[in-house]
Amino acid sequence: MPTNVQGAVPLQQKQPTVDGATFKEAMSLLAAPLTVVTTRDADGRPWGFTASAVTSVSLDPPLVLVGIAHTSSCHGALTRVPEFVINVLGEEHRDLAGRFATSGVDRFAGAPLEDWPDTRALPHVPDALALRCALADRITLGDHDLLIGRVLEVRMAGSDRPLLWYRRAFRTAG
């Protein structure tokens, strides 16, 4: 459980809150970069999902945060693996973002992914900014887990036109 900040209201305490629909609508107006988070489980099976809840946490040590819903088909795998990759997408990855956001399909079939060298075959998008992370912590809050990743390596490929999630649609800046 996170440390209670002086004056902060604990999550368990009843207090007025906005309803889910209003909150969802408000958050749709917060543009967020789109990523595909990928890994392999202990059996070598690839897992991945499209995520917009990704942010930097710390410079020293370099840490990032990924939010994953408890209902995600990847939740079990991502919360138990030692490493994962955050692939930051550009406009040329629109189809890939859609595929990894779709339930009930083989997200990896025909996907333009490569194995990260010298790893247990962690899949990554070779023409995207990619952050290879070690799972440093997992924090459960509400209906999501926050995965804290310690950044081990960075591949600096990427697009000049980032792919964003805004108003429940894929968009590009500019």
Short mmCIF file of the C-alpha atoms (twelve columns), coordinates in Angstrom:
data_MODEL
# 
_entry.id   MODEL 
# 
loop_
_atom_site.group_PDB 
_atom_site.id 
_atom_site.type_symbol 
_atom_site.label_atom_id 
_atom_site.label_alt_id 
_atom_site.label_comp_id 
_atom_site.label_asym_id 
_atom_site.label_seq_id 
_atom_site.Cartn_x 
_atom_site.Cartn_y 
_atom_site.Cartn_z 
_atom_site.pdbx_PDB_model_num 
ATOM 1   C CA . MET A 1   0.000   0.000   0.000   1 
ATOM 2   C CA . PRO A 2   1.420   3.423   -0.911  1 
ATOM 3   C CA . THR A 3   2.454   5.665   1.958   1 
ATOM 4   C CA . ASN A 4   -0.288  8.064   2.982   1 
ATOM 5   C CA . VAL A 5   0.701   11.671  2.311   1 
ATOM 6   C CA . GLN A 6   -0.211  14.117  5.057   1 
ATOM 7   C CA . GLY A 7   -3.647  15.508  4.241   1 
ATOM 8   C CA . ALA A 8   -4.312  12.968  1.476   1 
ATOM 9   C CA . VAL A 9   -7.551  11.010  1.611   1 
ATOM 10  C CA . PRO A 10  -6.962  7.225   1.620   1 
ATOM 11  C CA . LEU A 11  -8.462  5.417   -1.387  1 
ATOM 12  C CA . GLN A 12  -10.583 3.220   0.891   1 
ATOM 13  C CA . GLN A 13  -12.291 6.224   2.512   1 
ATOM 14  C CA . LYS A 14  -15.695 7.072   1.027   1 
ATOM 15  C CA . GLN A 15  -15.686 10.436  -0.690  1 
ATOM 16  C CA . PRO A 16  -17.543 12.059  -3.568  1 
ATOM 17  C CA . THR A 17  -16.144 10.956  -6.938  1 
ATOM 18  C CA . VAL A 18  -17.109 11.486  -10.545 1 
ATOM 19  C CA . ASP A 19  -18.877 8.642   -12.300 1 
ATOM 20  C CA . GLY A 20  -16.944 6.350   -14.649 1 
ATOM 21  C CA . ALA A 21  -18.478 7.755   -17.845 1 
ATOM 22  C CA . THR A 22  -17.575 11.352  -16.942 1 
ATOM 23  C CA . PHE A 23  -14.051 10.350  -15.959 1 
ATOM 24  C CA . LYS A 24  -13.612 8.365   -19.193 1 
ATOM 25  C CA . GLU A 25  -14.798 11.342  -21.258 1 
ATOM 26  C CA . ALA A 26  -12.456 13.719  -19.426 1 
ATOM 27  C CA . MET A 27  -9.480  11.398  -19.907 1 
ATOM 28  C CA . SER A 28  -10.250 11.084  -23.636 1 
ATOM 29  C CA . LEU A 29  -9.211  14.750  -23.892 1 
ATOM 30  C CA . LEU A 30  -5.768  13.992  -22.450 1 
ATOM 31  C CA . ALA A 31  -3.581  13.128  -25.447 1 
ATOM 32  C CA . ALA A 32  -1.223  10.247  -24.693 1 
ATOM 33  C CA . PRO A 33  1.549   8.563   -26.673 1 
ATOM 34  C CA . LEU A 34  0.721   5.074   -27.888 1 
ATOM 35  C CA . THR A 35  2.996   2.171   -27.124 1 
ATOM 36  C CA . VAL A 36  2.992   -1.572  -27.579 1 
ATOM 37  C CA . VAL A 37  4.308   -3.385  -24.512 1 
ATOM 38  C CA . THR A 38  5.772   -6.814  -25.297 1 
ATOM 39  C CA . THR A 39  7.330   -9.730  -23.428 1 
ATOM 40  C CA . ARG A 40  7.697   -13.521 -23.373 1 
ATOM 41  C CA . ASP A 41  6.509   -15.690 -20.506 1 
ATOM 42  C CA . ALA A 42  8.494   -18.521 -18.886 1 
ATOM 43  C CA . ASP A 43  7.202   -20.931 -21.567 1 
ATOM 44  C CA . GLY A 44  8.440   -18.662 -24.385 1 
ATOM 45  C CA . ARG A 45  4.957   -17.487 -25.407 1 
ATOM 46  C CA . PRO A 46  4.880   -13.860 -26.643 1 
ATOM 47  C CA . TRP A 47  2.500   -11.390 -25.020 1 
ATOM 48  C CA . GLY A 48  1.733   -7.785  -25.862 1 
ATOM 49  C CA . PHE A 49  -0.848  -5.033  -25.670 1 
ATOM 50  C CA . THR A 50  -1.353  -1.435  -26.750 1 
ATOM 51  C CA . ALA A 51  -0.895  0.973   -23.846 1 
ATOM 52  C CA . SER A 52  -1.382  4.711   -23.488 1 
ATOM 53  C CA . ALA A 53  -0.758  4.770   -19.710 1 
ATOM 54  C CA . VAL A 54  3.046   4.947   -19.881 1 
ATOM 55  C CA . THR A 55  5.234   7.614   -18.296 1 
ATOM 56  C CA . SER A 56  8.692   8.244   -16.929 1 
ATOM 57  C CA . VAL A 57  9.011   8.002   -13.153 1 
ATOM 58  C CA . SER A 58  12.655  8.593   -12.227 1 
ATOM 59  C CA . LEU A 59  15.913  9.657   -13.838 1 
ATOM 60  C CA . ASP A 60  18.212  8.083   -11.234 1 
ATOM 61  C CA . PRO A 61  17.617  5.210   -11.474 1 
ATOM 62  C CA . PRO A 62  15.836  5.352   -14.841 1 
ATOM 63  C CA . LEU A 63  12.300  4.090   -14.179 1 
ATOM 64  C CA . VAL A 64  9.109   4.017   -16.247 1 
ATOM 65  C CA . LEU A 65  5.512   3.141   -15.388 1 
ATOM 66  C CA . VAL A 66  3.036   1.096   -17.441 1 
ATOM 67  C CA . GLY A 67  -0.612  0.745   -16.407 1 
ATOM 68  C CA . ILE A 68  -2.318  -2.564  -17.193 1 
ATOM 69  C CA . ALA A 69  -5.963  -3.381  -16.481 1 
ATOM 70  C CA . HIS A 70  -6.749  -6.428  -14.364 1 
ATOM 71  C CA . THR A 71  -9.055  -7.518  -17.211 1 
ATOM 72  C CA . SER A 72  -6.309  -7.451  -19.859 1 
ATOM 73  C CA . SER A 73  -5.525  -10.809 -21.458 1 
ATOM 74  C CA . CYS A 74  -1.834  -9.949  -20.876 1 
ATOM 75  C CA . HIS A 75  -2.212  -9.104  -17.180 1 
ATOM 76  C CA . GLY A 76  -1.084  -12.471 -15.809 1 
ATOM 77  C CA . ALA A 77  1.965   -12.650 -18.059 1 
ATOM 78  C CA . LEU A 78  3.102   -9.033  -17.692 1 
ATOM 79  C CA . THR A 79  2.841   -9.036  -13.915 1 
ATOM 80  C CA . ARG A 80  5.054   -12.144 -13.589 1 
ATOM 81  C CA . VAL A 81  7.817   -11.715 -16.187 1 
ATOM 82  C CA . PRO A 82  11.285  -10.450 -15.284 1 
ATOM 83  C CA . GLU A 83  11.519  -8.157  -18.346 1 
ATOM 84  C CA . PHE A 84  9.351   -6.357  -20.900 1 
ATOM 85  C CA . VAL A 85  9.784   -3.880  -23.753 1 
ATOM 86  C CA . ILE A 86  7.948   -0.585  -24.247 1 
ATOM 87  C CA . ASN A 87  7.762   0.264   -27.963 1 
ATOM 88  C CA . VAL A 88  6.850   3.921   -28.582 1 
ATOM 89  C CA . LEU A 89  4.846   4.075   -31.813 1 
ATOM 90  C CA . GLY A 90  4.828   6.500   -34.727 1 
ATOM 91  C CA . GLU A 91  2.125   7.150   -37.291 1 
ATOM 92  C CA . GLU A 92  3.506   4.309   -39.449 1 
ATOM 93  C CA . HIS A 93  2.560   1.872   -36.659 1 
ATOM 94  C CA . ARG A 94  -1.184  2.637   -36.679 1 
ATOM 95  C CA . ASP A 95  -2.113  -0.891  -37.855 1 
ATOM 96  C CA . LEU A 96  0.179   -2.473  -35.265 1 
ATOM 97  C CA . ALA A 97  -1.420  -0.395  -32.487 1 
ATOM 98  C CA . GLY A 98  -4.860  -1.530  -33.643 1 
ATOM 99  C CA . ARG A 99  -3.828  -5.180  -33.773 1 
ATOM 100 C CA . PHE A 100 -2.351  -5.142  -30.250 1 
ATOM 101 C CA . ALA A 101 -5.491  -3.394  -28.953 1 
ATOM 102 C CA . THR A 102 -7.792  -6.083  -30.378 1 
ATOM 103 C CA . SER A 103 -8.960  -8.982  -28.207 1 
ATOM 104 C CA . GLY A 104 -9.202  -12.532 -29.467 1 
ATOM 105 C CA . VAL A 105 -6.632  -12.307 -32.283 1 
ATOM 106 C CA . ASP A 106 -3.069  -13.551 -32.621 1 
ATOM 107 C CA . ARG A 107 -1.415  -10.177 -32.150 1 
ATOM 108 C CA . PHE A 108 1.998   -11.516 -33.171 1 
ATOM 109 C CA . ALA A 109 0.976   -13.236 -36.446 1 
ATOM 110 C CA . GLY A 110 2.792   -11.347 -39.187 1 
ATOM 111 C CA . ALA A 111 3.708   -8.466  -36.872 1 
ATOM 112 C CA . PRO A 112 6.920   -6.639  -37.851 1 
ATOM 113 C CA . LEU A 113 8.771   -7.588  -34.653 1 
ATOM 114 C CA . GLU A 114 12.314  -8.773  -33.981 1 
ATOM 115 C CA . ASP A 115 13.932  -10.404 -30.968 1 
ATOM 116 C CA . TRP A 116 16.031  -8.118  -28.793 1 
ATOM 117 C CA . PRO A 117 19.626  -9.418  -29.053 1 
ATOM 118 C CA . ASP A 118 21.114  -11.168 -26.020 1 
ATOM 119 C CA . THR A 119 17.748  -11.583 -24.285 1 
ATOM 120 C CA . ARG A 120 15.351  -14.474 -23.911 1 
ATOM 121 C CA . ALA A 121 13.916  -13.436 -27.285 1 
ATOM 122 C CA . LEU A 122 12.043  -10.340 -26.084 1 
ATOM 123 C CA . PRO A 123 10.026  -9.072  -29.061 1 
ATOM 124 C CA . HIS A 124 10.396  -5.425  -30.046 1 
ATOM 125 C CA . VAL A 125 9.424   -3.126  -32.920 1 
ATOM 126 C CA . PRO A 126 12.724  -2.496  -34.749 1 
ATOM 127 C CA . ASP A 127 11.775  0.891   -36.223 1 
ATOM 128 C CA . ALA A 128 10.343  2.338   -32.978 1 
ATOM 129 C CA . LEU A 129 11.886  3.842   -29.878 1 
ATOM 130 C CA . ALA A 130 12.168  0.796   -27.600 1 
ATOM 131 C CA . LEU A 131 12.888  0.591   -23.866 1 
ATOM 132 C CA . ARG A 132 13.959  -2.786  -22.489 1 
ATOM 133 C CA . CYS A 133 12.909  -2.893  -18.843 1 
ATOM 134 C CA . ALA A 134 13.337  -5.148  -15.825 1 
ATOM 135 C CA . LEU A 135 10.205  -5.394  -13.702 1 
ATOM 136 C CA . ALA A 136 11.207  -3.502  -10.552 1 
ATOM 137 C CA . ASP A 137 7.835   -3.256  -8.784  1 
ATOM 138 C CA . ARG A 138 4.107   -3.744  -9.205  1 
ATOM 139 C CA . ILE A 139 1.550   -1.562  -7.463  1 
ATOM 140 C CA . THR A 140 -2.153  -2.409  -7.448  1 
ATOM 141 C CA . LEU A 141 -4.441  0.632   -7.559  1 
ATOM 142 C CA . GLY A 142 -8.118  0.433   -8.454  1 
ATOM 143 C CA . ASP A 143 -8.730  -1.776  -11.470 1 
ATOM 144 C CA . HIS A 144 -5.136  -1.563  -12.757 1 
ATOM 145 C CA . ASP A 145 -1.658  -2.651  -11.804 1 
ATOM 146 C CA . LEU A 146 1.161   -0.177  -12.268 1 
ATOM 147 C CA . LEU A 147 4.280   -1.928  -13.503 1 
ATOM 148 C CA . ILE A 148 7.473   -0.082  -12.639 1 
ATOM 149 C CA . GLY A 149 10.258  -0.917  -15.057 1 
ATOM 150 C CA . ARG A 150 13.960  -0.228  -14.564 1 
ATOM 151 C CA . VAL A 151 15.246  0.765   -18.001 1 
ATOM 152 C CA . LEU A 152 18.119  -1.530  -18.984 1 
ATOM 153 C CA . GLU A 153 18.615  -0.567  -22.642 1 
ATOM 154 C CA . VAL A 154 17.217  1.899   -25.163 1 
ATOM 155 C CA . ARG A 155 16.987  1.612   -28.948 1 
ATOM 156 C CA . MET A 156 16.638  5.118   -30.362 1 
ATOM 157 C CA . ALA A 157 14.830  4.411   -33.648 1 
ATOM 158 C CA . GLY A 158 11.569  6.233   -33.979 1 
ATOM 159 C CA . SER A 159 9.234   8.443   -35.894 1 
ATOM 160 C CA . ASP A 160 9.086   12.193  -36.338 1 
ATOM 161 C CA . ARG A 161 5.288   11.883  -36.098 1 
ATOM 162 C CA . PRO A 162 4.246   10.143  -32.881 1 
ATOM 163 C CA . LEU A 163 1.057   8.125   -32.728 1 
ATOM 164 C CA . LEU A 164 -1.287  9.425   -30.039 1 
ATOM 165 C CA . TRP A 165 -4.494  8.308   -28.333 1 
ATOM 166 C CA . TYR A 166 -6.928  11.248  -28.216 1 
ATOM 167 C CA . ARG A 167 -10.734 11.295  -28.085 1 
ATOM 168 C CA . ARG A 168 -10.783 7.466   -28.264 1 
ATOM 169 C CA . ALA A 169 -8.976  7.369   -31.621 1 
ATOM 170 C CA . PHE A 170 -5.466  7.071   -33.030 1 
ATOM 171 C CA . ARG A 171 -4.138  10.491  -34.040 1 
ATOM 172 C CA . THR A 172 -0.848  12.125  -34.978 1 
ATOM 173 C CA . ALA A 173 0.591   15.376  -33.716 1 
ATOM 174 C CA . GLY A 174 0.507   18.421  -35.970 1 
# 
